[in-house]
Tab-separated table of C-alpha atoms in Angstrom:
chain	number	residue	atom	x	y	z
A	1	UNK	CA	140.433	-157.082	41.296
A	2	UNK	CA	137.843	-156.611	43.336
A	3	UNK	CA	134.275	-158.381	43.386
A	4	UNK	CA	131.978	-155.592	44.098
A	5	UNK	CA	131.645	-152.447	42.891
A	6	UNK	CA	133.864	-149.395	43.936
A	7	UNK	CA	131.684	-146.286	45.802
A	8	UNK	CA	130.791	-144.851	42.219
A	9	UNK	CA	129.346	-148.626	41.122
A	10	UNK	CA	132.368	-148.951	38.702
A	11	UNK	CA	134.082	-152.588	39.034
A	12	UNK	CA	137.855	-152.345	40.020
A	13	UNK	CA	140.109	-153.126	37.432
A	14	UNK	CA	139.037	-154.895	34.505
A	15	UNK	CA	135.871	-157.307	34.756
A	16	UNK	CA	138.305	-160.421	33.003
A	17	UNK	CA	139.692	-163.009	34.496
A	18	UNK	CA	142.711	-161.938	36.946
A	19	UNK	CA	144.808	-162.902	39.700
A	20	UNK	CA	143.550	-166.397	39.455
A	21	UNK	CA	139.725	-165.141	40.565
A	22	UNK	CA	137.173	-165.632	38.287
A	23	UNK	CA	135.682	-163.128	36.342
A	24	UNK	CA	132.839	-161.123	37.757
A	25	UNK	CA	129.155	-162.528	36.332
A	26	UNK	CA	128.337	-158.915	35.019
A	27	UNK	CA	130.324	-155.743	34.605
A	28	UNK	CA	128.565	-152.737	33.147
A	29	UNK	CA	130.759	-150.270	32.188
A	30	UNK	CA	129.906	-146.426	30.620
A	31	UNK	CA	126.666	-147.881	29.084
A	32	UNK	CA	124.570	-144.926	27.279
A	33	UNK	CA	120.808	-145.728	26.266
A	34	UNK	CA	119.098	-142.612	24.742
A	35	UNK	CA	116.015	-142.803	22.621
A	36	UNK	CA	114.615	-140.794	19.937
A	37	UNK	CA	111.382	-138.041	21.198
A	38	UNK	CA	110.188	-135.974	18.878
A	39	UNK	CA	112.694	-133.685	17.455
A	40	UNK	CA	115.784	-135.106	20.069
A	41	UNK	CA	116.331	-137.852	22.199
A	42	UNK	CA	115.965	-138.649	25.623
A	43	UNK	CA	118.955	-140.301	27.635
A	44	UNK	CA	117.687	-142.881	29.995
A	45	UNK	CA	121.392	-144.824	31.217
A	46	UNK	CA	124.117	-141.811	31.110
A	47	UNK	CA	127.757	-143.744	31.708
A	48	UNK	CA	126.268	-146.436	34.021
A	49	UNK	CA	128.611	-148.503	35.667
A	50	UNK	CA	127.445	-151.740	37.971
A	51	UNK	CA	128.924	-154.791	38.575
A	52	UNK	CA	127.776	-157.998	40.711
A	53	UNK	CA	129.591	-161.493	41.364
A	54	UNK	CA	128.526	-165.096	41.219
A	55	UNK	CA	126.568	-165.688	44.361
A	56	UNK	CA	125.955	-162.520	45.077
A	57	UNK	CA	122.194	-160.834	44.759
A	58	UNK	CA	121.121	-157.429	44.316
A	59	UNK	CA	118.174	-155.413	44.401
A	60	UNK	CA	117.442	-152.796	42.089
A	61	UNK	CA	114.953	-150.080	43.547
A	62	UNK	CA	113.969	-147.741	41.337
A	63	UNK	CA	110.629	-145.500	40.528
A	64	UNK	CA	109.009	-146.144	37.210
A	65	UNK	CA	110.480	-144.518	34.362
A	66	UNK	CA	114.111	-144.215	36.058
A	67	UNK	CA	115.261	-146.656	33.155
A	68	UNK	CA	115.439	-150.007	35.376
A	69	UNK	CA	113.950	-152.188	32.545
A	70	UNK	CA	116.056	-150.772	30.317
A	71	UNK	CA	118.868	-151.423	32.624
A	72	UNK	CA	117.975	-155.280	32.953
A	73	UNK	CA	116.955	-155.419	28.698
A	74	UNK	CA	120.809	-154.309	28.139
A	75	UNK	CA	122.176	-156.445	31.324
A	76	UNK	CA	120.560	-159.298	29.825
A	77	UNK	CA	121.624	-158.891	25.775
A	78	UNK	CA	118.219	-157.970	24.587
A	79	UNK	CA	118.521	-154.670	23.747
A	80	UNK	CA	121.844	-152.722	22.410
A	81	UNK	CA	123.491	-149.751	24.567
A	82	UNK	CA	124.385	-146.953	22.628
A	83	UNK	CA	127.923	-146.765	23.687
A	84	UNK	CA	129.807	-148.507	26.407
A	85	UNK	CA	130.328	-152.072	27.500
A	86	UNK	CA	128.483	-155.089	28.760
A	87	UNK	CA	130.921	-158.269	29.966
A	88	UNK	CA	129.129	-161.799	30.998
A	89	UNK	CA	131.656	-163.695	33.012
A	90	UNK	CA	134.337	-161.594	31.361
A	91	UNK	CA	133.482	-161.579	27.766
A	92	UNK	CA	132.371	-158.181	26.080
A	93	UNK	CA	129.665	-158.778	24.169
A	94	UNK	CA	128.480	-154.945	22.712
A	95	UNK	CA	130.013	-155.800	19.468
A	96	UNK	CA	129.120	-159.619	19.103
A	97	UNK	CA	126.991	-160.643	16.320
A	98	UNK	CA	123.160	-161.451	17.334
A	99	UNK	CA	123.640	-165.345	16.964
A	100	UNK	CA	126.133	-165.352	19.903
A	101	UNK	CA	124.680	-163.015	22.312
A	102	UNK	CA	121.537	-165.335	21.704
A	103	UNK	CA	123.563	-167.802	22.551
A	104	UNK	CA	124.895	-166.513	25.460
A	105	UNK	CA	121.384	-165.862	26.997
A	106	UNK	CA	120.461	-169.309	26.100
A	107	UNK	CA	123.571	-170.637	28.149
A	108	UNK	CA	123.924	-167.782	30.918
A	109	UNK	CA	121.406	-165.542	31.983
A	110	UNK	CA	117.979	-166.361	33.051
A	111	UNK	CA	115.107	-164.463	33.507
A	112	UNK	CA	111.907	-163.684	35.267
A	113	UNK	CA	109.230	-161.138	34.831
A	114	UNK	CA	106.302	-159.583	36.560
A	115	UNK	CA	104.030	-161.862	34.622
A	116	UNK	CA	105.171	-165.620	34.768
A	117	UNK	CA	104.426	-166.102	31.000
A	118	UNK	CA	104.158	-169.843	31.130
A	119	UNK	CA	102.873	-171.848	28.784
A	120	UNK	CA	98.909	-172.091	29.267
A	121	UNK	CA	98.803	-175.907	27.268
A	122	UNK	CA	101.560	-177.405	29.308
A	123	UNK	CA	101.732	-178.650	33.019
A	124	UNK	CA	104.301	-177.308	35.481
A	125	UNK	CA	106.835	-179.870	35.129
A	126	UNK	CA	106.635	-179.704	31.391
A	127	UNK	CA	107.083	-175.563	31.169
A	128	UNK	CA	109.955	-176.011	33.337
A	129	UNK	CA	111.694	-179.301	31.414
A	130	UNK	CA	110.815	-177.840	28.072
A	131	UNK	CA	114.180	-175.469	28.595
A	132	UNK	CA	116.205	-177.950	29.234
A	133	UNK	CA	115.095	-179.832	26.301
A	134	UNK	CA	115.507	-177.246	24.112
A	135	UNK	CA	119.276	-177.060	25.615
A	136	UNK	CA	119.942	-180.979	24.674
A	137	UNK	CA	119.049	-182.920	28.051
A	138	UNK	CA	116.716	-185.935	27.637
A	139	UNK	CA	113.088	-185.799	28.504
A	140	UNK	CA	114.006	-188.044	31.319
A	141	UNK	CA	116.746	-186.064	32.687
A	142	UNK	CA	114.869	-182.685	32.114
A	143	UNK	CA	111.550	-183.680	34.107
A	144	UNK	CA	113.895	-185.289	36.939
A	145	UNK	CA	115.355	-182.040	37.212
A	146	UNK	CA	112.580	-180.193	36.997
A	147	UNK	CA	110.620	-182.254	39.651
A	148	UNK	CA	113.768	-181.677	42.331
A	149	UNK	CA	113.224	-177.319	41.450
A	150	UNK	CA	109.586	-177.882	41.469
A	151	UNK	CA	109.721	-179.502	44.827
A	152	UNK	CA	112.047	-177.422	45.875
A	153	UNK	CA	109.799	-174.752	45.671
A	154	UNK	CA	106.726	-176.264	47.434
A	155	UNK	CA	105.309	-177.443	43.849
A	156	UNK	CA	105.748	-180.751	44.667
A	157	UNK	CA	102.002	-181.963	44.763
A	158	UNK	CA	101.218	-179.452	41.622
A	159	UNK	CA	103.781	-180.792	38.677
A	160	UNK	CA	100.689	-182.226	36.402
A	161	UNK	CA	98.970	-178.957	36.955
A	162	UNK	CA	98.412	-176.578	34.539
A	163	UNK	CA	98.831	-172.796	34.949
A	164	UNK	CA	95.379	-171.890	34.874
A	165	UNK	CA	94.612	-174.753	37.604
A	166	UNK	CA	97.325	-173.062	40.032
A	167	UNK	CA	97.683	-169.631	42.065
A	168	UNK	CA	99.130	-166.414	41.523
A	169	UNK	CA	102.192	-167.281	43.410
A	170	UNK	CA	102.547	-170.963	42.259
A	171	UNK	CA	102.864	-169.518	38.949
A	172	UNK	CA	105.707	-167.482	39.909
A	173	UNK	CA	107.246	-170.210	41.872
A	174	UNK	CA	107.226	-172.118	38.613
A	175	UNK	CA	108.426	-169.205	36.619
A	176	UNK	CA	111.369	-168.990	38.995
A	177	UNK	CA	111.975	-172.780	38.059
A	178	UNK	CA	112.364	-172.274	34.882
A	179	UNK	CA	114.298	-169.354	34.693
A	180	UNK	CA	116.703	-171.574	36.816
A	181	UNK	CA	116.177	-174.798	35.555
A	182	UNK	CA	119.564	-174.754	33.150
A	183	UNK	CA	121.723	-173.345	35.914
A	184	UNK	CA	122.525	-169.697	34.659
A	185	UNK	CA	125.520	-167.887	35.672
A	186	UNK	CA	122.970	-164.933	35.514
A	187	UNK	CA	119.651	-164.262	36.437
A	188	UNK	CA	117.670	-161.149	35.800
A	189	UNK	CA	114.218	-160.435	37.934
A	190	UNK	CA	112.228	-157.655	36.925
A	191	UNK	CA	109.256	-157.076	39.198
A	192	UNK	CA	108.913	-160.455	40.043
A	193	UNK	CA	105.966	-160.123	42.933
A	194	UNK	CA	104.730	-157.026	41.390
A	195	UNK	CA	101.487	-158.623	40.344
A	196	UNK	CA	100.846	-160.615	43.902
A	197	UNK	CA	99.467	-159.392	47.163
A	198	UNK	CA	101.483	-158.856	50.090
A	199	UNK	CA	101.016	-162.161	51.979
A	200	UNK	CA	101.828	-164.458	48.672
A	201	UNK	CA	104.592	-161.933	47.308
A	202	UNK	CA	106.639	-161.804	50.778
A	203	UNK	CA	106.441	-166.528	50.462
A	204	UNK	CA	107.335	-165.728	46.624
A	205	UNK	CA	110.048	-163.678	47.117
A	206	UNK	CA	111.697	-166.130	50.050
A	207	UNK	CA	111.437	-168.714	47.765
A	208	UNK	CA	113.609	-166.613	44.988
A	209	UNK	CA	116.323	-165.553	47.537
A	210	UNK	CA	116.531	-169.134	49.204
A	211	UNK	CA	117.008	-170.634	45.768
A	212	UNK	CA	119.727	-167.443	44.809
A	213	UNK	CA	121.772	-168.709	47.689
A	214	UNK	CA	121.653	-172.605	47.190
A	215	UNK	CA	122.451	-172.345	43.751
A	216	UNK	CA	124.881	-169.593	43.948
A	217	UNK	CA	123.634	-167.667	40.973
A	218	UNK	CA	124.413	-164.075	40.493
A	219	UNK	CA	120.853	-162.302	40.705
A	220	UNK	CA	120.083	-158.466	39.759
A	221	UNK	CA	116.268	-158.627	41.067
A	222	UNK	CA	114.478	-155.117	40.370
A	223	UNK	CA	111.881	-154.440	43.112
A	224	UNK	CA	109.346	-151.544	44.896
A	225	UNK	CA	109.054	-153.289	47.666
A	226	UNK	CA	112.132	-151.707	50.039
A	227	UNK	CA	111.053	-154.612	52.493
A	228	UNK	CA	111.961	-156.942	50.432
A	229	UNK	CA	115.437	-155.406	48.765
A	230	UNK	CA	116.417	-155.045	52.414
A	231	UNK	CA	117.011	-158.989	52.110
A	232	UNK	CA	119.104	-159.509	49.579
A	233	UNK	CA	123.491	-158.427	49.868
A	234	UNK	CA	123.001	-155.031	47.985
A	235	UNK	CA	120.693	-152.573	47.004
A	236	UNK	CA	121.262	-150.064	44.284
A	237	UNK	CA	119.424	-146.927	42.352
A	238	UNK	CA	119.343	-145.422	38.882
A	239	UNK	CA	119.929	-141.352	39.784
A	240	UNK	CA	120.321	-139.580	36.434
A	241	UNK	CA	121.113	-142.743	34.308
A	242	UNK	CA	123.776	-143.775	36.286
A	243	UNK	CA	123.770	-146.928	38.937
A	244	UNK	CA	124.198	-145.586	42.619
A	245	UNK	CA	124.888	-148.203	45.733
A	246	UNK	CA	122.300	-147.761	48.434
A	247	UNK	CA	123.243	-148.218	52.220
C-alpha cells in the first residue's frame, strides 16, 4: 500500500495495516457532508478522498466557504459525514458510538485553532500540563513535560505567565504545546496564524513545522497564506467537495 495519496487523493489499497507497514494516520474515503438550506440542502464534501502518513504534513489551501473546516471537523471526529469513511491509524470510526470516537480524539488527534483558546486563569505551563493530567500523568511529570515543549518553543522565560500577560504569537506557541503535549498520532491546524501579523505569523508558523518534524506527527494544517503551505511536504485543495493535490 502506498503512503500518499494516488493523483485523485484516494489512498492505495486499503488504509489498514498491510504488508507489515503501518497503517496510514488518516484515510478519508467517499466522505459526503451536505446541509439542510431552505427547502434542499447544500453539499459541501462530495466523495472526498485524502489521505496523509505519520510524519508527514500537509497544507490545506482553500478560500472561505470551500468546506475546509468542515473537512478538518469530520477529519478530527467532531462532526459526522453523511456517508463515507473516516480511518485513524486504520480503524473506521463513522459508525463508532460517541464515547469512543471521544476517546479517540482524547488519545490521537490534536488540535489547534485560529484563536489559541487557552485558559485566561491559568499560567502557560499549567494550560499545557492540564492535558496531560486529565490523560493520567502526575502533576510532576505533566509540568516537566510541558516545560521541555514550552522551551522548546522559545517559552522558556514565560511558563508562570498568564495569557493575558503574553503576545499574540506566544499564545499560539503555547496553543501549539498543548495541542502536542500528549503526543498525538494526529494533529489538525485550522488557521493557526490567521489572527497574527506577518512578521509574528511567519516565527509562529516555523515553530509549528519544526515541532511537526521532531515529533513526527502527522499534521493536516489549513492555511491562506501560499507562502507558508509552500513549506510543508504537500499542499492540497477542496474543488467541488472533493480533495485535489496541488503541485
Amino acid at each position: 500500500m502506498d503512503q500518499r495519496a494516488n493523483p485523485n487523493g484516494r489512498p492505495e489499497g486499503q488504509p489498514g495495516r498491510q504488508g507489515g507497514r503501518p497503517p496510514l494516520a488518516l484515510a478519508l474515503t467517499g466522505v459526503v457532508r451536505r446541509y439542510p438550506q431552505g427547502a434542499g440542502t447544500i453539499d459541501v464534501l462530495r466523495g472526498a478522498d485524502f489521505a496523509i502518513s505519520h510524519g508527514q504534513s500537509v497544507a490545506l489551501v482553500a478560500p472561505s466557504g470551500s468546506g475546509k473546516s468542515t473537512l478538518l471537523h469530520i477529519a478530527g471526529l467532531l462532526e459526522h459525514s453523511d456517508a463515507g469513511e473516516v480511518f485513524i491509524d486504520g480503524t473506521p470510526t463513522a459508525r463508532l458510538p460517541d464515547a469512543e470516537r471521544t476517546r479517540i480524539r482524547r488519545l490521537s488527534i490534536g488540535f489547534i485553532y485560529q484563536f489559541h483558546h487557552l485558559l485566561p486563569e491559568f499560567t502557560a505551563l499549567e494550560n499545557v500540563a492540564m492535558p496531560q493530567m486529565i490523560r493520567g500523568l502526575s502533576r510532576k511529570e505533566a509540568e516537566a513535560r510541558s516545560k521541555e515543549m514550552l522551551s522548546y518553543l522559545g517559552l522558556g522565560a514565560r511558563l508562570v505567565h498568564r495569557p493575558s500577560e503574553l503576545s499574540g504569537g506566544e499564545q499560539q506557541r503555547v496553543a501549539i504545546a498543548r495541542a502536542l503535549a500528549n503526543a498525538p498520532r494526529l494533529l489538525l491546524a485550522d488557521e493557526p496564524t490567521g489572527n497574527l501579523d506577518p512578521k509574528t505569523s511567519d516565527h509562529v508558523f516555523g515553530a509549528l513545522t519544526e515541532l511537526v518534524r521532531a515529533t513526527g506527527v502527522a499534521a493536516l494544517i489549513a492555511t491562506h497564506n501560499l507562502e507558508l503551505a509552500s513549506r510543508m511536504d504537500r499542499r492540497v485543495t477542496l474543488r467541488e467537495g472533493k480533495v485535489v493535490e496541488l503541485a
